[in-house]
mmCIF file of C-alpha atoms in Angstrom:
data_model
loop_
_atom_site.group_PDB
_atom_site.id
_atom_site.type_symbol
_atom_site.label_atom_id
_atom_site.label_comp_id
_atom_site.label_asym_id
_atom_site.label_seq_id
_atom_site.Cartn_x
_atom_site.Cartn_y
_atom_site.Cartn_z
ATOM 1 C CA MET A 1 61.194 26.810 76.907
ATOM 2 C CA ALA A 2 58.575 26.465 79.579
ATOM 3 C CA ASP A 3 61.213 27.202 82.251
ATOM 4 C CA GLY A 4 62.365 30.269 80.319
ATOM 5 C CA GLY A 5 58.851 31.565 80.072
ATOM 6 C CA ALA A 6 58.295 30.932 83.767
ATOM 7 C CA ALA A 7 61.394 33.101 84.600
ATOM 8 C CA LYS A 8 59.767 36.161 83.159
ATOM 9 C CA ARG A 9 58.050 38.413 85.700
ATOM 10 C CA PRO A 10 54.870 40.277 85.127
ATOM 11 C CA LYS A 11 55.182 43.865 83.951
ATOM 12 C CA GLY A 12 53.406 45.127 87.052
ATOM 13 C CA VAL A 13 55.998 43.525 89.329
ATOM 14 C CA GLN A 14 58.866 45.029 87.288
ATOM 15 C CA ALA A 15 57.297 48.490 87.482
ATOM 16 C CA GLU A 16 56.851 48.091 91.229
ATOM 17 C CA GLU A 17 60.524 47.122 91.605
ATOM 18 C CA ARG A 18 61.581 50.154 89.546
ATOM 19 C CA LYS A 19 59.342 52.301 91.727
ATOM 20 C CA VAL A 20 60.936 50.912 94.884
ATOM 21 C CA ASP A 21 64.464 51.495 93.442
ATOM 22 C CA TRP A 22 63.588 55.066 92.620
ATOM 23 C CA ARG A 23 62.288 55.675 96.148
ATOM 24 C CA ARG A 24 65.445 54.140 97.599
ATOM 25 C CA TRP A 25 67.599 56.274 95.340
ATOM 26 C CA LYS A 26 65.823 59.421 96.520
ATOM 27 C CA GLN A 27 66.325 58.371 100.133
ATOM 28 C CA GLU A 28 70.000 57.650 99.573
ATOM 29 C CA ARG A 29 70.353 60.939 97.719
ATOM 30 C CA LYS A 30 68.695 62.756 100.608
ATOM 31 C CA ALA A 31 70.977 61.017 103.106
ATOM 32 C CA GLU A 32 74.063 61.933 101.071
ATOM 33 C CA LYS A 33 72.905 65.531 100.808
ATOM 34 C CA LYS A 34 72.353 65.649 104.553
ATOM 35 C CA LYS A 35 75.792 64.158 105.151
ATOM 36 C CA TRP A 36 77.342 66.684 102.744
ATOM 37 C CA LYS A 37 75.624 69.530 104.591
ATOM 38 C CA GLU A 38 76.897 68.208 107.903
ATOM 39 C CA MET A 39 80.432 67.961 106.540
ATOM 40 C CA LYS A 40 80.168 71.493 105.149
ATOM 41 C CA LEU A 41 78.958 72.742 108.530
ATOM 42 C CA LEU A 42 81.790 70.913 110.288
ATOM 43 C CA LYS A 43 84.327 72.468 107.914
ATOM 44 C CA LYS A 44 82.779 75.882 108.509
ATOM 45 C CA LEU A 45 82.919 75.392 112.279
ATOM 46 C CA GLU A 46 86.513 74.168 112.050
ATOM 47 C CA LYS A 47 87.431 77.174 109.919
ATOM 48 C CA GLN A 48 85.768 79.473 112.432
ATOM 49 C CA ARG A 49 87.574 77.743 115.289
ATOM 50 C CA MET A 50 90.928 78.129 113.537
ATOM 51 C CA ARG A 51 90.186 81.797 112.865
ATOM 52 C CA GLU A 52 89.282 82.375 116.522
ATOM 53 C CA LEU A 53 92.434 80.541 117.579
ATOM 54 C CA ALA A 54 94.518 82.695 115.230
ATOM 55 C CA GLU A 55 92.866 85.843 116.606
ATOM 56 C CA LYS A 56 93.583 84.733 120.167
ATOM 57 C CA GLN A 57 97.198 84.023 119.286
ATOM 58 C CA ALA A 58 97.461 87.440 117.612
ATOM 59 C CA GLU A 59 95.948 89.076 120.690
ATOM 60 C CA LYS A 60 98.359 87.160 122.904
ATOM 61 C CA GLN A 61 101.302 88.234 120.773
ATOM 62 C CA GLU A 62 100.056 91.822 120.883
ATOM 63 C CA GLU A 63 99.723 91.619 124.666
ATOM 64 C CA GLN A 64 103.249 90.242 124.877
ATOM 65 C CA MET A 65 104.439 93.124 122.705
ATOM 66 C CA GLU A 66 102.515 95.559 124.896
ATOM 67 C CA ASP A 67 104.209 94.052 127.947
ATOM 68 C CA LYS A 68 107.539 95.129 126.484
ATOM 69 C CA GLY A 69 106.318 98.696 126.171
ATOM 70 C CA ARG A 70 106.613 101.578 128.627
ATOM 71 C CA HIS A 71 103.187 102.968 129.419
ATOM 72 C CA TYR A 72 104.151 105.858 131.669
ATOM 73 C CA THR A 73 105.654 109.216 130.743
ATOM 74 C CA LEU A 74 108.085 111.504 132.526
ATOM 75 C CA SER A 75 107.932 115.273 132.017
ATOM 76 C CA VAL A 76 110.148 118.034 133.412
ATOM 77 C CA ALA A 77 109.338 121.743 133.638
ATOM 78 C CA LEU A 78 111.908 124.486 134.100
ATOM 79 C CA PRO A 79 111.953 128.277 133.723
ATOM 80 C CA GLY A 80 113.375 129.934 130.645
ATOM 81 C CA SER A 81 115.157 132.402 132.919
ATOM 82 C CA ILE A 82 117.917 129.889 133.601
ATOM 83 C CA LEU A 83 119.490 131.044 130.352
ATOM 84 C CA ASP A 84 119.809 134.554 131.732
ATOM 85 C CA ASN A 85 122.695 133.344 133.861
ATOM 86 C CA ALA A 86 124.724 132.387 130.783
ATOM 87 C CA GLN A 87 127.167 135.190 129.940
ATOM 88 C CA SER A 88 127.490 134.582 126.213
ATOM 89 C CA LEU A 89 125.616 133.015 123.334
ATOM 90 C CA GLU A 90 128.149 130.175 123.296
ATOM 91 C CA LEU A 91 127.506 129.403 126.976
ATOM 92 C CA ARG A 92 123.750 129.753 126.482
ATOM 93 C CA THR A 93 123.888 127.248 123.634
ATOM 94 C CA TYR A 94 125.971 124.848 125.687
ATOM 95 C CA LEU A 95 123.592 125.197 128.666
ATOM 96 C CA ALA A 96 120.637 124.233 126.458
ATOM 97 C CA GLY A 97 122.669 121.254 125.263
ATOM 98 C CA GLN A 98 123.382 120.168 128.848
ATOM 99 C CA ILE A 99 119.667 120.194 129.621
ATOM 100 C CA ALA A 100 118.889 118.223 126.467
ATOM 101 C CA ARG A 101 121.578 115.647 127.302
ATOM 102 C CA ALA A 102 120.300 115.183 130.857
ATOM 103 C CA CYS A 103 116.741 114.686 129.637
ATOM 104 C CA ALA A 104 117.821 112.189 126.984
ATOM 105 C CA ILE A 105 119.938 110.203 129.468
ATOM 106 C CA PHE A 106 117.015 109.838 131.889
ATOM 107 C CA CYS A 107 114.417 109.121 129.162
ATOM 108 C CA VAL A 108 112.371 112.273 129.672
ATOM 109 C CA ASP A 109 109.366 112.375 127.331
ATOM 110 C CA GLU A 110 108.422 116.054 127.582
ATOM 111 C CA ILE A 111 110.260 119.288 128.426
ATOM 112 C CA VAL A 112 108.102 122.263 129.419
ATOM 113 C CA VAL A 113 109.746 125.702 129.465
ATOM 114 C CA PHE A 114 107.703 128.209 131.481
ATOM 115 C CA ASP A 115 108.026 131.948 132.042
ATOM 116 C CA GLU A 116 108.528 132.841 135.703
ATOM 117 C CA HIS A 117 108.614 136.604 135.047
ATOM 118 C CA GLY A 118 105.025 136.973 133.880
ATOM 119 C CA GLU A 119 106.081 138.213 130.457
ATOM 120 C CA ASP A 120 104.733 137.176 127.074
ATOM 121 C CA VAL A 121 105.613 133.649 126.000
ATOM 122 C CA LYS A 122 107.333 135.064 122.898
ATOM 123 C CA TYR A 123 110.093 136.149 125.238
ATOM 124 C CA LEU A 124 110.792 132.502 125.903
ATOM 125 C CA ARG A 125 110.811 131.633 122.246
ATOM 126 C CA LYS A 126 113.357 134.375 121.523
ATOM 127 C CA SER A 127 115.381 133.523 124.601
ATOM 128 C CA PHE A 128 115.502 129.785 124.147
ATOM 129 C CA PHE A 129 115.368 129.622 120.362
ATOM 130 C CA PRO A 130 116.748 132.799 118.748
ATOM 131 C CA LYS A 131 115.399 133.133 115.260
ATOM 132 C CA HIS A 132 118.738 133.405 113.464
ATOM 133 C CA GLU A 133 121.468 132.797 116.021
ATOM 134 C CA ASP A 134 120.226 129.597 117.675
ATOM 135 C CA LEU A 135 122.338 127.364 115.441
ATOM 136 C CA GLN A 136 125.383 129.614 115.312
ATOM 137 C CA PHE A 137 127.253 127.612 117.955
ATOM 138 C CA ALA A 138 125.456 124.293 117.559
ATOM 139 C CA GLY A 139 128.830 122.708 116.835
ATOM 140 C CA LEU A 140 129.679 123.102 120.523
ATOM 141 C CA LEU A 141 126.921 120.713 121.527
ATOM 142 C CA ASN A 142 127.521 117.124 122.462
ATOM 143 C CA PRO A 143 125.305 114.788 120.407
ATOM 144 C CA LEU A 144 122.205 113.456 122.172
ATOM 145 C CA ASP A 145 122.813 110.037 120.634
ATOM 146 C CA SER A 146 119.311 108.914 121.594
ATOM 147 C CA PRO A 147 117.854 105.705 120.071
ATOM 148 C CA HIS A 148 115.849 107.506 117.387
ATOM 149 C CA HIS A 149 118.982 109.182 116.009
ATOM 150 C CA MET A 150 120.048 106.297 113.776
ATOM 151 C CA ARG A 151 123.214 105.690 111.823
ATOM 152 C CA VAL A 152 122.821 105.033 108.096
ATOM 153 C CA ASP A 153 123.383 101.275 108.259
ATOM 154 C CA GLU A 154 121.948 100.690 111.727
ATOM 155 C CA ASP A 155 119.156 98.101 111.929
ATOM 156 C CA SER A 156 116.038 99.259 113.722
ATOM 157 C CA GLU A 157 112.351 98.402 113.762
ATOM 158 C CA TYR A 158 111.492 102.105 113.686
ATOM 159 C CA ARG A 159 112.855 105.184 111.948
ATOM 160 C CA GLU A 160 112.079 108.879 111.883
ATOM 161 C CA GLY A 161 111.721 110.276 108.386
ATOM 162 C CA VAL A 162 110.529 113.126 106.196
ATOM 163 C CA VAL A 163 108.008 112.668 103.370
ATOM 164 C CA LEU A 164 109.566 113.341 99.959
ATOM 165 C CA ASP A 165 108.094 115.418 97.171
ATOM 166 C CA ARG A 166 108.146 112.496 94.758
ATOM 167 C CA PRO A 167 105.204 111.314 92.615
ATOM 168 C CA THR A 168 103.794 107.847 93.185
ATOM 169 C CA LYS A 169 101.337 105.639 91.351
ATOM 170 C CA PRO A 170 97.634 105.846 92.324
ATOM 171 C CA GLY A 171 96.908 103.725 95.384
ATOM 172 C CA ARG A 172 100.551 103.633 96.412
ATOM 173 C CA GLY A 173 101.927 105.389 99.485
ATOM 174 C CA SER A 174 104.391 108.255 99.650
ATOM 175 C CA PHE A 175 108.155 107.903 99.716
ATOM 176 C CA VAL A 176 110.025 108.812 102.899
ATOM 177 C CA ASN A 177 113.679 109.598 103.545
ATOM 178 C CA CYS A 178 114.484 107.730 106.774
ATOM 179 C CA GLY A 179 118.213 108.389 106.687
ATOM 180 C CA MET A 180 119.016 105.034 105.064
ATOM 181 C CA ARG A 181 120.625 104.178 101.768
ATOM 182 C CA LYS A 182 117.206 103.194 100.419
ATOM 183 C CA GLU A 183 114.031 105.227 100.535
ATOM 184 C CA VAL A 184 110.961 103.841 102.307
ATOM 185 C CA GLN A 185 107.513 103.584 100.737
ATOM 186 C CA ILE A 186 104.844 103.987 103.417
ATOM 187 C CA ASP A 187 101.241 102.777 103.510
ATOM 188 C CA ARG A 188 99.555 106.126 102.840
ATOM 189 C CA GLN A 189 99.757 109.327 100.848
ATOM 190 C CA LEU A 190 101.042 112.275 102.894
ATOM 191 C CA ASN A 191 102.105 115.832 102.196
ATOM 192 C CA ALA A 192 105.759 116.418 101.339
ATOM 193 C CA GLY A 193 107.912 117.752 104.168
ATOM 194 C CA LEU A 194 105.905 116.073 106.932
ATOM 195 C CA ARG A 195 107.894 114.351 109.678
ATOM 196 C CA VAL A 196 106.709 110.808 110.396
ATOM 197 C CA THR A 197 107.579 107.815 112.552
ATOM 198 C CA VAL A 198 107.838 104.682 110.400
ATOM 199 C CA ARG A 199 107.723 101.045 111.412
ATOM 200 C CA LEU A 200 109.839 99.163 108.876
ATOM 201 C CA GLU A 201 108.805 95.839 107.387
ATOM 202 C CA GLU A 202 111.321 93.061 106.955
ATOM 203 C CA PRO A 203 112.849 93.342 103.454
ATOM 204 C CA GLN A 204 111.398 90.689 101.135
ATOM 205 C CA LYS A 205 114.177 90.971 98.601
ATOM 206 C CA SER A 206 117.629 92.337 99.291
ATOM 207 C CA GLU A 207 117.799 93.699 95.757
ATOM 208 C CA ALA A 208 114.585 95.738 96.137
ATOM 209 C CA LYS A 209 115.044 99.413 95.334
ATOM 210 C CA VAL A 210 112.944 100.628 98.284
ATOM 211 C CA ARG A 211 111.939 99.418 101.748
ATOM 212 C CA LYS A 212 108.324 99.104 102.873
ATOM 213 C CA GLY A 213 106.985 100.667 106.055
ATOM 214 C CA THR A 214 103.913 101.699 108.027
ATOM 215 C CA VAL A 215 103.324 105.110 109.563
ATOM 216 C CA VAL A 216 102.750 104.851 113.327
ATOM 217 C CA SER A 217 102.247 107.259 116.206
ATOM 218 C CA SER A 218 105.383 108.846 117.652
ATOM 219 C CA HIS A 219 104.413 107.128 120.942
ATOM 220 C CA HIS A 220 104.317 103.673 119.322
ATOM 221 C CA PRO A 221 108.019 102.815 119.865
ATOM 222 C CA ARG A 222 107.642 103.597 123.587
ATOM 223 C CA THR A 223 104.261 101.985 124.285
ATOM 224 C CA VAL A 224 104.719 98.863 122.141
ATOM 225 C CA SER A 225 108.452 98.160 122.020
ATOM 226 C CA GLY A 226 109.647 99.955 125.139
ATOM 227 C CA LEU A 227 112.103 102.184 123.244
ATOM 228 C CA TYR A 228 113.006 105.689 124.334
ATOM 229 C CA TRP A 229 112.023 107.866 121.389
ATOM 230 C CA GLY A 230 113.135 111.337 122.433
ATOM 231 C CA TYR A 231 111.205 114.213 123.978
ATOM 232 C CA SER A 232 108.779 116.894 122.884
ATOM 233 C CA VAL A 233 109.136 120.547 123.887
ATOM 234 C CA ARG A 234 106.335 122.964 124.706
ATOM 235 C CA LEU A 235 106.258 126.516 126.032
ATOM 236 C CA ALA A 236 104.071 127.671 128.922
ATOM 237 C CA SER A 237 103.280 131.320 129.634
ATOM 238 C CA CYS A 238 103.331 130.782 133.417
ATOM 239 C CA LEU A 239 103.690 128.098 136.063
ATOM 240 C CA SER A 240 99.966 127.258 136.215
ATOM 241 C CA ALA A 241 99.932 126.761 132.416
ATOM 242 C CA VAL A 242 102.403 123.926 132.885
ATOM 243 C CA PHE A 243 99.503 121.997 134.431
ATOM 244 C CA SER A 244 96.476 123.450 132.650
ATOM 245 C CA GLU A 245 97.950 122.955 129.158
ATOM 246 C CA CYS A 246 99.070 119.372 129.774
ATOM 247 C CA PRO A 247 98.910 117.407 126.485
ATOM 248 C CA PHE A 248 97.682 114.256 128.214
ATOM 249 C CA LYS A 249 93.917 113.873 128.437
ATOM 250 C CA GLU A 250 93.950 112.722 132.061
ATOM 251 C CA GLY A 251 96.576 115.295 133.075
ATOM 252 C CA TYR A 252 99.625 114.666 135.233
ATOM 253 C CA ASN A 253 98.636 112.235 137.978
ATOM 254 C CA LEU A 254 101.935 112.625 139.837
ATOM 255 C CA SER A 255 103.531 116.044 140.328
ATOM 256 C CA ILE A 256 106.814 116.708 142.112
ATOM 257 C CA GLY A 257 108.213 120.118 143.015
ATOM 258 C CA THR A 258 111.938 120.381 143.776
ATOM 259 C CA SER A 259 113.283 122.738 146.446
ATOM 260 C CA GLU A 260 115.849 122.858 149.227
ATOM 261 C CA ARG A 261 112.855 123.622 151.475
ATOM 262 C CA GLY A 262 111.206 120.313 150.619
ATOM 263 C CA SER A 263 111.349 117.015 152.488
ATOM 264 C CA SER A 264 114.188 114.606 151.798
ATOM 265 C CA VAL A 265 113.863 112.515 148.669
ATOM 266 C CA ASP A 266 115.413 109.584 150.531
ATOM 267 C CA GLN A 267 112.224 108.997 152.543
ATOM 268 C CA ALA A 268 109.857 109.476 149.591
ATOM 269 C CA THR A 269 107.613 106.641 148.418
ATOM 270 C CA LEU A 270 105.981 107.447 145.096
ATOM 271 C CA PRO A 271 102.620 105.930 144.106
ATOM 272 C CA SER A 272 101.987 104.273 140.767
ATOM 273 C CA PHE A 273 101.329 106.794 138.006
ATOM 274 C CA ARG A 274 100.617 107.242 134.331
ATOM 275 C CA HIS A 275 102.102 110.697 133.699
ATOM 276 C CA ALA A 276 104.647 112.205 136.097
ATOM 277 C CA LEU A 277 105.846 115.822 136.155
ATOM 278 C CA VAL A 278 108.972 117.131 137.905
ATOM 279 C CA VAL A 279 109.169 120.938 138.213
ATOM 280 C CA PHE A 280 112.335 122.963 138.806
ATOM 281 C CA GLY A 281 112.697 126.574 139.860
ATOM 282 C CA GLY A 282 115.163 129.173 138.647
ATOM 283 C CA LEU A 283 117.636 131.337 140.544
ATOM 284 C CA GLU A 284 114.890 132.527 142.902
ATOM 285 C CA GLY A 285 113.240 129.136 143.328
ATOM 286 C CA LEU A 286 109.663 128.133 142.544
ATOM 287 C CA GLU A 287 108.410 130.974 144.730
ATOM 288 C CA ALA A 288 109.244 133.460 141.973
ATOM 289 C CA GLY A 289 106.974 131.671 139.505
ATOM 290 C CA VAL A 290 104.134 131.501 142.036
ATOM 291 C CA ASP A 291 104.345 135.216 142.935
ATOM 292 C CA VAL A 292 103.899 136.498 139.367
ATOM 293 C CA ASP A 293 101.335 133.942 138.185
ATOM 294 C CA PRO A 294 97.954 135.715 137.868
ATOM 295 C CA ASN A 295 96.080 132.397 137.992
ATOM 296 C CA LEU A 296 97.410 131.273 141.355
ATOM 297 C CA GLU A 297 95.997 132.382 144.709
ATOM 298 C CA VAL A 298 98.652 130.680 146.809
ATOM 299 C CA THR A 299 101.989 131.874 148.147
ATOM 300 C CA ASP A 300 103.437 128.525 149.169
ATOM 301 C CA PRO A 301 104.498 126.535 146.062
ATOM 302 C CA SER A 302 104.463 123.231 147.960
ATOM 303 C CA VAL A 303 100.633 123.111 147.875
ATOM 304 C CA LEU A 304 100.712 122.825 144.083
ATOM 305 C CA PHE A 305 102.411 119.428 144.112
ATOM 306 C CA ASP A 306 101.783 115.906 145.319
ATOM 307 C CA PHE A 307 105.373 115.840 146.598
ATOM 308 C CA TYR A 308 107.705 118.733 147.442
ATOM 309 C CA LEU A 309 111.177 117.241 147.656
ATOM 310 C CA ASN A 310 114.740 118.212 148.428
ATOM 311 C CA THR A 311 116.658 116.026 146.000
ATOM 312 C CA CYS A 312 120.090 116.978 147.371
ATOM 313 C CA PRO A 313 119.941 117.018 151.186
ATOM 314 C CA SER A 314 122.947 118.460 153.036
ATOM 315 C CA GLN A 315 124.264 120.229 149.945
ATOM 316 C CA GLY A 316 127.750 121.702 150.275
ATOM 317 C CA SER A 317 127.172 124.706 147.996
ATOM 318 C CA ARG A 318 124.753 127.509 148.853
ATOM 319 C CA THR A 319 123.210 127.206 145.421
ATOM 320 C CA ILE A 320 122.616 124.460 142.882
ATOM 321 C CA ARG A 321 122.283 125.522 139.277
ATOM 322 C CA THR A 322 119.199 124.266 137.452
ATOM 323 C CA GLU A 323 121.210 122.180 134.979
ATOM 324 C CA GLU A 324 122.917 120.571 137.991
ATOM 325 C CA ALA A 325 119.618 120.130 139.820
ATOM 326 C CA LEU A 326 118.200 118.397 136.755
ATOM 327 C CA LEU A 327 120.886 115.691 136.803
ATOM 328 C CA ILE A 328 120.861 115.377 140.595
ATOM 329 C CA SER A 329 117.084 115.162 140.869
ATOM 330 C CA LEU A 330 116.488 112.719 138.023
ATOM 331 C CA SER A 331 119.256 110.510 139.381
ATOM 332 C CA ALA A 332 117.807 110.619 142.918
ATOM 333 C CA LEU A 333 114.248 110.024 141.705
ATOM 334 C CA ARG A 334 115.091 107.173 139.312
ATOM 335 C CA PRO A 335 114.963 104.300 141.877
ATOM 336 C CA HIS A 336 111.727 105.708 143.354
ATOM 337 C CA ILE A 337 110.166 105.940 139.891
ATOM 338 C CA ASP A 338 111.292 102.420 139.009
ATOM 339 C CA GLU A 339 109.697 101.107 142.191
ATOM 340 C CA ALA A 340 106.472 103.041 141.597
ATOM 341 C CA VAL A 341 105.928 101.754 138.053
ATOM 342 C CA LYS A 342 106.309 98.150 139.188
ATOM 343 C CA THR A 343 102.878 98.508 140.805
ATOM 344 C CA PRO A 344 100.155 98.284 138.132
ATOM 345 C CA SER A 345 97.746 101.177 137.931
ATOM 346 C CA ASP A 346 94.503 101.803 136.088
ATOM 347 C CA SER A 347 94.262 103.927 132.964
ATOM 348 C CA LYS A 348 93.724 107.063 135.033
ATOM 349 C CA GLY A 349 96.375 106.371 137.677
ATOM 350 C CA ARG A 350 96.366 108.573 140.769
ATOM 351 C CA LYS A 351 94.723 111.961 140.697
ATOM 352 C CA THR A 352 96.944 115.019 141.069
ATOM 353 C CA THR A 353 96.316 117.437 143.862
ATOM 354 C CA ASP A 354 93.977 120.120 142.587
ATOM 355 C CA LEU A 355 95.609 123.433 141.726
ATOM 356 C CA ALA A 356 94.406 126.518 143.547
ATOM 357 C CA ILE A 357 93.519 128.329 140.339
ATOM 358 C CA SER A 358 91.099 131.208 140.329
#
């Protein structure tokens, strides 16, 4: 009994022990909270690191995709008067088709048709694209068969299409006819009848009624995937307008005039460039375009260009037709262009010789 009574501790000691336990518990709780905060911070830092790593990988993949792209453009300019030499509408149609074929074969991005007679540009529109008769003999033309002219069942990352006049649910994109068996639903609402370039997504389900796609710039297939995606056509009222109305912000930074009076193409070494322009004359050469151009104060066409080249030295015929010159010149220039674009250039490339424009 006495021993049992002796085992009991005073109430003050017990209270002190409880007080000490409570203090220890608060300290342990504080330490655990600190540890939890540190772990949370570490997780946050790890998450941020993984996100940065993913962004870097995405940037690297994008750079690799960009490396596959073609970042330069090739334009050709020729006078509308070349069609005057065609003796019938059938031959005129076929001549236009020959020019289109040559430009498609050599991956030309822009065709500029200029007036070398100093007449209104509407003349060119009527001459090159008659309002009613332009398609009368279209059946004579050989198909361009360029990469953006797809077959129905052909697999491609990109497609050209026309927006359909078909209602969609709010927040959903328009439907596009891309020449496939299934329609494509794009990522935005657009007006019916609009032509668009679509980047197709991989089909998630083969049984899906429609494909999914994203609208991209018409330049996207060229700059990102390195595909030739056809050419654009613009009209110029005179030779100087070929330069002054250039659609590229920095202009053409390499210009080449073609003439039998030029220096031999064989000795030419082209600099790196961003946008190149090759100009052809008509029956009377480039001199005819210079003489009638009210904006030019020069008489020698060679001063308008960075290079003035004879692309067919020692020709056997007195004359070379423009459609022939187009094939000859682009073929002769191709290895020089390939060599020039191997050398990296800045975003502006090389400046074009200033035009003597009043």
